[in-house]
Coordinates of C-alpha atoms in Angstrom, one line a residue:
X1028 CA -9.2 25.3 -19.3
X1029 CA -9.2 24.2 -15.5
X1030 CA -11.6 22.3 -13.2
X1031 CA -11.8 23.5 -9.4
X1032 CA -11.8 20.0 -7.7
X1033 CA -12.7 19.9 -3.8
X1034 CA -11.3 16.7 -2.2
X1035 CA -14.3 15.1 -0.8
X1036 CA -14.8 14.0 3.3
X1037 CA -14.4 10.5 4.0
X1038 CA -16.2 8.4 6.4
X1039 CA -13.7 7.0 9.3
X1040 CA -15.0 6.2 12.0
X1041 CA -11.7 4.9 13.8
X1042 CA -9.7 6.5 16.0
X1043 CA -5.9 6.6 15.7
X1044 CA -3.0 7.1 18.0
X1045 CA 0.8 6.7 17.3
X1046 CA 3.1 4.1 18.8
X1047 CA 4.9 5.3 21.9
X1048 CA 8.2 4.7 20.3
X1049 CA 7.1 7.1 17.2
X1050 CA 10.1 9.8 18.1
X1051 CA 12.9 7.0 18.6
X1052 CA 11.6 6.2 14.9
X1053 CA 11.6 9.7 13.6
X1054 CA 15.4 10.0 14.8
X1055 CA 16.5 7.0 12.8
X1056 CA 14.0 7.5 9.5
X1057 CA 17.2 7.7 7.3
X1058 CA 19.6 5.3 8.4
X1059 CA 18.0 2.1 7.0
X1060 CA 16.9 3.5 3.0
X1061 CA 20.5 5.4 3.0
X1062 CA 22.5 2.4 3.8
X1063 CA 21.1 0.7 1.2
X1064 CA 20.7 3.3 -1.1
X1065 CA 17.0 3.2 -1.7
X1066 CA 17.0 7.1 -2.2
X1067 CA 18.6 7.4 -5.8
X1068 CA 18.8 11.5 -5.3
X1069 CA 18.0 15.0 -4.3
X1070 CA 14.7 14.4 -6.0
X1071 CA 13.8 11.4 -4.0
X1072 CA 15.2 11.8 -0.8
X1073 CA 12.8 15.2 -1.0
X1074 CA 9.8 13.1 -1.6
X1075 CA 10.6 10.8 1.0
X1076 CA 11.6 13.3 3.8
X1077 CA 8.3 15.2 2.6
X1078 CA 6.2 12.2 2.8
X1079 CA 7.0 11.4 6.7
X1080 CA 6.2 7.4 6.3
X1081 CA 6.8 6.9 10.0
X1082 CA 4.1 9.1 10.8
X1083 CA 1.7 6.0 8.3
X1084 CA 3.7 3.1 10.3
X1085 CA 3.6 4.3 13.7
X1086 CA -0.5 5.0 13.5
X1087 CA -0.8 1.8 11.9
X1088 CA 1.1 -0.2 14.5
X1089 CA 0.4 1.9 17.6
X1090 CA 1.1 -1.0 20.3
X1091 CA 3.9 -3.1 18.7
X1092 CA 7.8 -3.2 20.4
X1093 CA 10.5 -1.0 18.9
X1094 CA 12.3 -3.8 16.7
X1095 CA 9.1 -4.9 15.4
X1096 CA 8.1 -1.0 14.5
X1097 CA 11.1 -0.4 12.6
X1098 CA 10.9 -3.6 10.5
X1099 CA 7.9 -2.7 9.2
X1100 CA 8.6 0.7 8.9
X1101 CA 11.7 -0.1 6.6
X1102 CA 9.4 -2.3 4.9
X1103 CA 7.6 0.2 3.9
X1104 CA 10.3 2.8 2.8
X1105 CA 11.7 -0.3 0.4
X1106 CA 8.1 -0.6 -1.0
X1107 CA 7.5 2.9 -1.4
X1108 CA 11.1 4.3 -3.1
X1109 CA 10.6 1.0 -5.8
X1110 CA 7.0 2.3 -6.1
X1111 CA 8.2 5.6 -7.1
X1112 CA 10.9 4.2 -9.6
X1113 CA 8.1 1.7 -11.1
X1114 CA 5.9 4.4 -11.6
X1115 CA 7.9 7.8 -12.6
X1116 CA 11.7 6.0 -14.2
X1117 CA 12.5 4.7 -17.2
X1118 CA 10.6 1.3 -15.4
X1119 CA 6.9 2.8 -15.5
X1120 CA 6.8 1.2 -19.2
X1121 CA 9.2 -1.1 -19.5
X1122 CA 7.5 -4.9 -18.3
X1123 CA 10.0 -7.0 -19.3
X1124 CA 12.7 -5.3 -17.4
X1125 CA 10.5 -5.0 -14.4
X1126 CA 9.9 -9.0 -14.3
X1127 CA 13.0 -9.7 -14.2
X1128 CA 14.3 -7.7 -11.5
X1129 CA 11.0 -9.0 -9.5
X1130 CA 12.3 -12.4 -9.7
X1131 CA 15.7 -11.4 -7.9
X1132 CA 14.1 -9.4 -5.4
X1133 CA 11.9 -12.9 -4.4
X1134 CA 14.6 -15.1 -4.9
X1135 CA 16.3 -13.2 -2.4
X1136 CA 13.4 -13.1 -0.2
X1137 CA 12.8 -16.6 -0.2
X1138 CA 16.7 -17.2 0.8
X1139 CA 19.0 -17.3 -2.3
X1140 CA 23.0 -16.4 -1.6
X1141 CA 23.8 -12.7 -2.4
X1142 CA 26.1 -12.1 -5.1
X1143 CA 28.5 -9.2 -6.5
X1144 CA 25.5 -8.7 -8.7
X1145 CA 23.4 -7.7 -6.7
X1146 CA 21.6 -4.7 -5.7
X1147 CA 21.9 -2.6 -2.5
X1148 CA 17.7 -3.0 -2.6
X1149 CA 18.5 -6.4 -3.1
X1150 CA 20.8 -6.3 0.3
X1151 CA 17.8 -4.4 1.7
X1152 CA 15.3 -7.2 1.4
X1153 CA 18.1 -10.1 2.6
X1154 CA 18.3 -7.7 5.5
X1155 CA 14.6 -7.8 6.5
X1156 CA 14.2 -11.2 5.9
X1157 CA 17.1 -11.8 8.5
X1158 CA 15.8 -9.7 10.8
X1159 CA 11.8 -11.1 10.8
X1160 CA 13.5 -14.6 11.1
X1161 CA 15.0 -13.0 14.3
X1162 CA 11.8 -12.1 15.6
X1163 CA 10.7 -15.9 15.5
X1164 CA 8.7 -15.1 11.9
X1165 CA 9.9 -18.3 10.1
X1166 CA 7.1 -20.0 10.1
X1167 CA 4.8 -17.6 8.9
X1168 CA 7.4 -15.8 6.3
X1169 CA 6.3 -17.6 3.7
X1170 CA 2.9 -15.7 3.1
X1171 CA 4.8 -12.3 3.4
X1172 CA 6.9 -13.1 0.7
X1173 CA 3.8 -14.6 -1.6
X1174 CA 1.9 -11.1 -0.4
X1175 CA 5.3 -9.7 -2.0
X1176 CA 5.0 -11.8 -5.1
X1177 CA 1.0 -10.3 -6.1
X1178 CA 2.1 -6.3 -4.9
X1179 CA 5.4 -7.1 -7.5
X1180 CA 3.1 -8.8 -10.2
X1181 CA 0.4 -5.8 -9.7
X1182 CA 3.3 -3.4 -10.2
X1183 CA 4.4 -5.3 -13.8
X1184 CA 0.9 -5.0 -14.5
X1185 CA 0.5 -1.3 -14.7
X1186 CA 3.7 -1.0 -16.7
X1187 CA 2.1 -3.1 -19.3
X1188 CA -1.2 -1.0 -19.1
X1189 CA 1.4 2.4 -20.1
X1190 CA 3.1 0.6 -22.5
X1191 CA 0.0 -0.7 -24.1
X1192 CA -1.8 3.0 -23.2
X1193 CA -4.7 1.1 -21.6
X1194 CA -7.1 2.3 -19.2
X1195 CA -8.1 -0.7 -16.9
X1196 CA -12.4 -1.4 -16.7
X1197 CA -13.4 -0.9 -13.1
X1198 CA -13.9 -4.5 -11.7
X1199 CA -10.3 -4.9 -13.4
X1200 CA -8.9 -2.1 -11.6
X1201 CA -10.2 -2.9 -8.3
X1202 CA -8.8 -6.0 -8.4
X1203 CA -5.1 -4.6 -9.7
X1204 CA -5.5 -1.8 -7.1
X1205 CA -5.4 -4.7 -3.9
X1206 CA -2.1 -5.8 -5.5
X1207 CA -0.5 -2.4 -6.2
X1208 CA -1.3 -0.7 -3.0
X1209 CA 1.1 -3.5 -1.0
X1210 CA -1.6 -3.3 0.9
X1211 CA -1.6 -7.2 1.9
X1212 CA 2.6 -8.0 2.8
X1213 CA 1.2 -4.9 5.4
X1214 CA -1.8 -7.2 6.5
X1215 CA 0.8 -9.6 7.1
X1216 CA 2.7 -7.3 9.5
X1217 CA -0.3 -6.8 11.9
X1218 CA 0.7 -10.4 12.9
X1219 CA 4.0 -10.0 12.8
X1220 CA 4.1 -6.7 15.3
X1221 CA 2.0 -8.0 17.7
X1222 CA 2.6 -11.4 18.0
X1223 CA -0.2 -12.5 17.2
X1224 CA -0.9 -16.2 16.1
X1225 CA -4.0 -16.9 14.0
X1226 CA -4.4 -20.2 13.0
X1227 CA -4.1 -21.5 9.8
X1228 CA -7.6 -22.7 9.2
X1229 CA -8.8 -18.8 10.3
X1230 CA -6.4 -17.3 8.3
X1231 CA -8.2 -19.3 5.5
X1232 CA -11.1 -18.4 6.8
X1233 CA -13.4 -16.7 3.9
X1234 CA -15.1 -13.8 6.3
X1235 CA -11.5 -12.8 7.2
X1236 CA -10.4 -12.6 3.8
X1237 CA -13.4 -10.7 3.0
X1238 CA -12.7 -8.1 5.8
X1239 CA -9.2 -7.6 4.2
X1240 CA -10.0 -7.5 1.0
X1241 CA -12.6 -4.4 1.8
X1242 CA -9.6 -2.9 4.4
X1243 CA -7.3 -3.0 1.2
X1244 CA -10.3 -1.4 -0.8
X1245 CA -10.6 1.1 1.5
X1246 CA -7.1 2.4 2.2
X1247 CA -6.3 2.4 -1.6
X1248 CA -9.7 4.6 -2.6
X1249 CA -8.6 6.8 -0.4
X1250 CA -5.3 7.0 -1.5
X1251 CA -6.2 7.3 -4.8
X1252 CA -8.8 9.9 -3.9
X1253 CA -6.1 11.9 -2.4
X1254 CA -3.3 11.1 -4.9
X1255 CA -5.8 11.7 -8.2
X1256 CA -4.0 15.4 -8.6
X1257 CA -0.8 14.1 -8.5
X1258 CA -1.7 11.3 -11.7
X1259 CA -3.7 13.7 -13.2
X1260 CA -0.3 15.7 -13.4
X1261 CA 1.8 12.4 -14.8
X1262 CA -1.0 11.1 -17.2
X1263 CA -1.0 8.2 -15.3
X1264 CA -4.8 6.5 -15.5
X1265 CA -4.0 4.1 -12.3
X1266 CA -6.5 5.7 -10.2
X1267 CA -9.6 5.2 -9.2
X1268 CA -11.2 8.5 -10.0
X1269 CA -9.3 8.9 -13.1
X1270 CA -10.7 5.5 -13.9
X1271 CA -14.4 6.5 -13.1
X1272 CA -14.1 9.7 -14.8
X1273 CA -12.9 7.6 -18.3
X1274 CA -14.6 4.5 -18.0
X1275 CA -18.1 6.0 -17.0
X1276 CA -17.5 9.5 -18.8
X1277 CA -18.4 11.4 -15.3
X1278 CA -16.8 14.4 -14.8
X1279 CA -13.8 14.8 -12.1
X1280 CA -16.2 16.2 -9.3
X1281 CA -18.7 13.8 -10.1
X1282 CA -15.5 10.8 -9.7
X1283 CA -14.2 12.0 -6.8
X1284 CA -17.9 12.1 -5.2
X1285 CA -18.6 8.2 -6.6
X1286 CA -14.8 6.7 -5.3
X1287 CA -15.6 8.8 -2.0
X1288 CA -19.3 7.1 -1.9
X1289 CA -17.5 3.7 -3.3
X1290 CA -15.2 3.9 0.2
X1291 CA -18.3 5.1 3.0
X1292 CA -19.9 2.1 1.6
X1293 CA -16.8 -0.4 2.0
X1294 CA -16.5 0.7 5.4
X1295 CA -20.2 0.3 5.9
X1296 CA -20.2 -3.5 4.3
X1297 CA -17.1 -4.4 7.1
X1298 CA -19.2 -3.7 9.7
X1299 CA -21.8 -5.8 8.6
X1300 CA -18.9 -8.7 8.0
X1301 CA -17.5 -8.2 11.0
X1302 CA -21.4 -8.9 12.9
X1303 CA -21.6 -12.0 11.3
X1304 CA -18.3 -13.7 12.4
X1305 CA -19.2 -16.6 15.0
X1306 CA -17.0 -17.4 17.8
X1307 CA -14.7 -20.1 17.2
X1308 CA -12.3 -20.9 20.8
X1309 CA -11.7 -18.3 23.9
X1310 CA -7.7 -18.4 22.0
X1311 CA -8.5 -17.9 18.4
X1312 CA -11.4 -15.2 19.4
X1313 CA -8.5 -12.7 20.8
X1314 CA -6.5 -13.2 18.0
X1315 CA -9.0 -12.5 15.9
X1316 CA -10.4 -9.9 17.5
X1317 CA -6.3 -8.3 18.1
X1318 CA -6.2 -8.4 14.1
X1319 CA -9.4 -6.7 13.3
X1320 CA -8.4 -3.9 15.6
X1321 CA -5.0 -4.2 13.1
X1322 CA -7.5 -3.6 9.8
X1323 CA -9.3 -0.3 11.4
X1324 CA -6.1 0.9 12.9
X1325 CA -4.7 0.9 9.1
X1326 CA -8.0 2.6 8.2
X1327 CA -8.0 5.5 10.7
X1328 CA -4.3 5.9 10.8
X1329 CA -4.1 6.1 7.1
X1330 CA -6.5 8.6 6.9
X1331 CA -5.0 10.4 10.0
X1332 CA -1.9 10.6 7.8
X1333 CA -2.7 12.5 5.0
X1334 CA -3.2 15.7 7.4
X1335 CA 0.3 15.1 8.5
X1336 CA 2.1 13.7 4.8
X1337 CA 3.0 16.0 2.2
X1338 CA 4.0 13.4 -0.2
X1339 CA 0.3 14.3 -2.2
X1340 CA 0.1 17.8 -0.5
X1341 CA -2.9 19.7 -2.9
X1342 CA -5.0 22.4 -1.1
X1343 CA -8.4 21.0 0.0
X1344 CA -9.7 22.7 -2.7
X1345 CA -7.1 21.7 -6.0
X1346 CA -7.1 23.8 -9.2
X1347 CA -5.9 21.4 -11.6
X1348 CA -5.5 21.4 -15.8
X1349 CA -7.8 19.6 -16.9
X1350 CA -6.5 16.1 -18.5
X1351 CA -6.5 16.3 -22.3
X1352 CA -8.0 14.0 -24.7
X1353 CA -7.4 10.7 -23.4
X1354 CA -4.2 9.0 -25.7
X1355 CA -5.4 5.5 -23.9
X1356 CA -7.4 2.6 -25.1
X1357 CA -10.6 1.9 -22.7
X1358 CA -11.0 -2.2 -22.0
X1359 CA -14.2 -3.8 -21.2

């Protein structure tokens, strides 16, 4: 049996526009993730090359310098290649393994000495740490690296959902999702490619947290609203339609409709936040108000993207088999 799905229309009502420097970035794509071997073979250098990630970084950082582009855009190839081998390799249900190469990968972020032991993606993250230090990021780096620490600790988590076969309940899900979407070391970035300096106390500020909580919210629904025909291939439950459809026994049209009402709202709710902030010093306003325009840029540029991406390529309207009877346990 098979269920027509039609990907639903989401709200956005942000613009986009690429970063001038977008075809210097396209011409050097592959130099970074092949010198460190981050593309293990033919089968995942054709998911990155079909995926176009510089497209993703250069409408989410459209007014950033060159140097600062292309750190974050190699930022993003390391996090996506290890997302692809946490969630499809021999990793996707193995925990324990997982953990331990996490803690290297921090260690190493946070400074440790290389050694023979380890990994060219090891190299890789030394490599962007020197280079943010080099942009003057020093003092800051610290809450990259701790952003690093939940995305790598959200990852674990899934593996020990497939090992366990358990189907997250939705507020648990949510929750996971804002770690496993990376979504916050990419917060962190906004600063970082525009120079921006928000104080501490703002950054701690609970109406800012708020608004990037519900950016991270809204860039992962719709990911997951676009990626739900590739999971629904794998088996993999980590998915917030695939969550709705098992948790609340609605059918797939009826969870794509509710995540695609779930993400309208969000964006709705920001708004409403983003009214309500006061005014603080003629300084902190504009950095502020620079790192808001950072959050809608990564909500209308991630959006743009997926006309552009093939990395979750489906026809707008997907045939799909329909997902057989569920071998996972549902949690409450």
């Amino acid at each position: 049996m098979q269920n027509n799905i039609t990907l639903p229309n989401l709200y956005s009502p942000f613009q986009h526009q690429f970063n001038p420097h977008v075809e210097v970035l396209e011409a050097t794509v592959f130099d970074w993730v092949l010198r460190f071997n981050l593309i293990a073979d033919d089968s995942a250098f054709k998911r990155f090359s079909k995926a176009k990630f510089y497209l993703l970084i250069a409408s989410c950082y459209p007014n950033c310098p060159l140097a600062e582009l292309q750190i974050a855009n190699d930022w993003l190839s390391w996090m996506m290649t290890w997302d692809d081998e946490c969630d499809i390799s021999h990793l996707s249900t193995q925990p324990e393994v997982m953990e331990r190469l996490h803690q290297r990968f921090i260690e190493v972020l946070n400074g440790a000495e290389l050694t023979s032991e380890d990994s060219l993606r090891s190299h890789a993250l030394a490599d962007l740490r020197q280079r943010m230090f080099q942009r003057e990021w020093a003092a800051n780096f610290h809450y990259f690296v701790h952003s690093v620490e939940d995305y790598l600790h959200g990852c674990m988590q899934e593996a020990i959902n497939r090992s366990q076969k358990n189907v997250p309940d939705i507020d648990t899900y949510i929750q996971l999702r804002r770690s496993t979407g990376a979504m916050e070391p990419l917060f962190e970035l906004i600063e970082f490619t525009n120079h921006l300096k928000i104080p501490r106390i703002l950054k701690e500020y609970e109406k800012l947290k708020r608004l990037k909580d519900m950016t991270n919210n809204i860039v992962c629904w719709c990911n997951d609203i676009f990626s739900a025909p590739k999971e629904m291939a794998s088996h993999d439950v980590h998915n917030l339609v695939l969550v709705l459809h098992y948790q609340q026994g609605l059918s797939l049209n009826e969870a794509f409709q509710r995540a695609a009402k779930m993400h309208d709202e969000e964006i709705r709710n920001m708004f409403d936040i983003e009214a309500s902030i006061p005014t603080f010093s003629t300084s902190a306003d504009a950095e502020l108000a620079k790192y808001i325009s950072g959050l809608h840029s990564w909500i209308g540029g991630h959006l743009n993207w997926y006309s552009l991406s093939k990395r979750y390529q489906t026809v707008e309207t997907a045939e799909v088999f329909a997902l057989p009877e569920l071998q996972y346990s549902t949690s409450h």
